[in-house]
């Protein structure tokens, strides 16, 4: 037998401790509270415009119900629906910004709780807008 086959194995040495990197600090959030508040405020402003246009769009949608496609009431209702869709788009643009921040936070392992809370708030606005638009299309008979 060879000598290495008869010797008892020695335990492996403990792993070396992680080196201290001077100046390394815990990962900071990508967006501070002020930035997130500004984004949510932008979504709230778009939602305020949406809700301001909602009553008129509802009246126009009811007037267009059962009307021929080429009728004036239907054309007016379609314009009102387009205006609502534009306001929904403005709200969705804020969600896109928040989604981008969430992805960046995930990739960099930065805290994302504030981003998630802001996304939930904006998603709730969008869900309400979607429900309103769907209801108005149904009223029009689309």
CSV table of C-alpha atoms in Angstrom, one decimal, residues 22 39 43 64 68 76 78 89 93 103-104 109 118 122 124 131 141:
chain,number,residue,atom,x,y,z
A,22,UNK,CA,-13.5,49.5,3.1
A,39,UNK,CA,-44.8,59.2,-8.5
A,43,UNK,CA,-50.8,58.8,-10.7
A,64,UNK,CA,-75.1,56.2,-27.4
A,68,UNK,CA,-76.1,53.3,-34.9
A,76,UNK,CA,-69.3,61.7,-28.9
A,78,UNK,CA,-66.2,57.3,-28.4
A,89,UNK,CA,-52.5,55.7,-19.9
A,93,UNK,CA,-47.1,55.4,-17.2
A,103,UNK,CA,-36.8,45.5,-11.4
A,104,UNK,CA,-33.7,47.5,-10.6
A,109,UNK,CA,-30.8,43.5,-4.0
A,118,UNK,CA,-46.5,52.5,-4.3
A,122,UNK,CA,-51.2,52.8,-8.4
A,124,UNK,CA,-55.6,49.9,-7.3
A,131,UNK,CA,-63.6,48.6,-14.3
A,141,UNK,CA,-73.3,48.0,-26.1
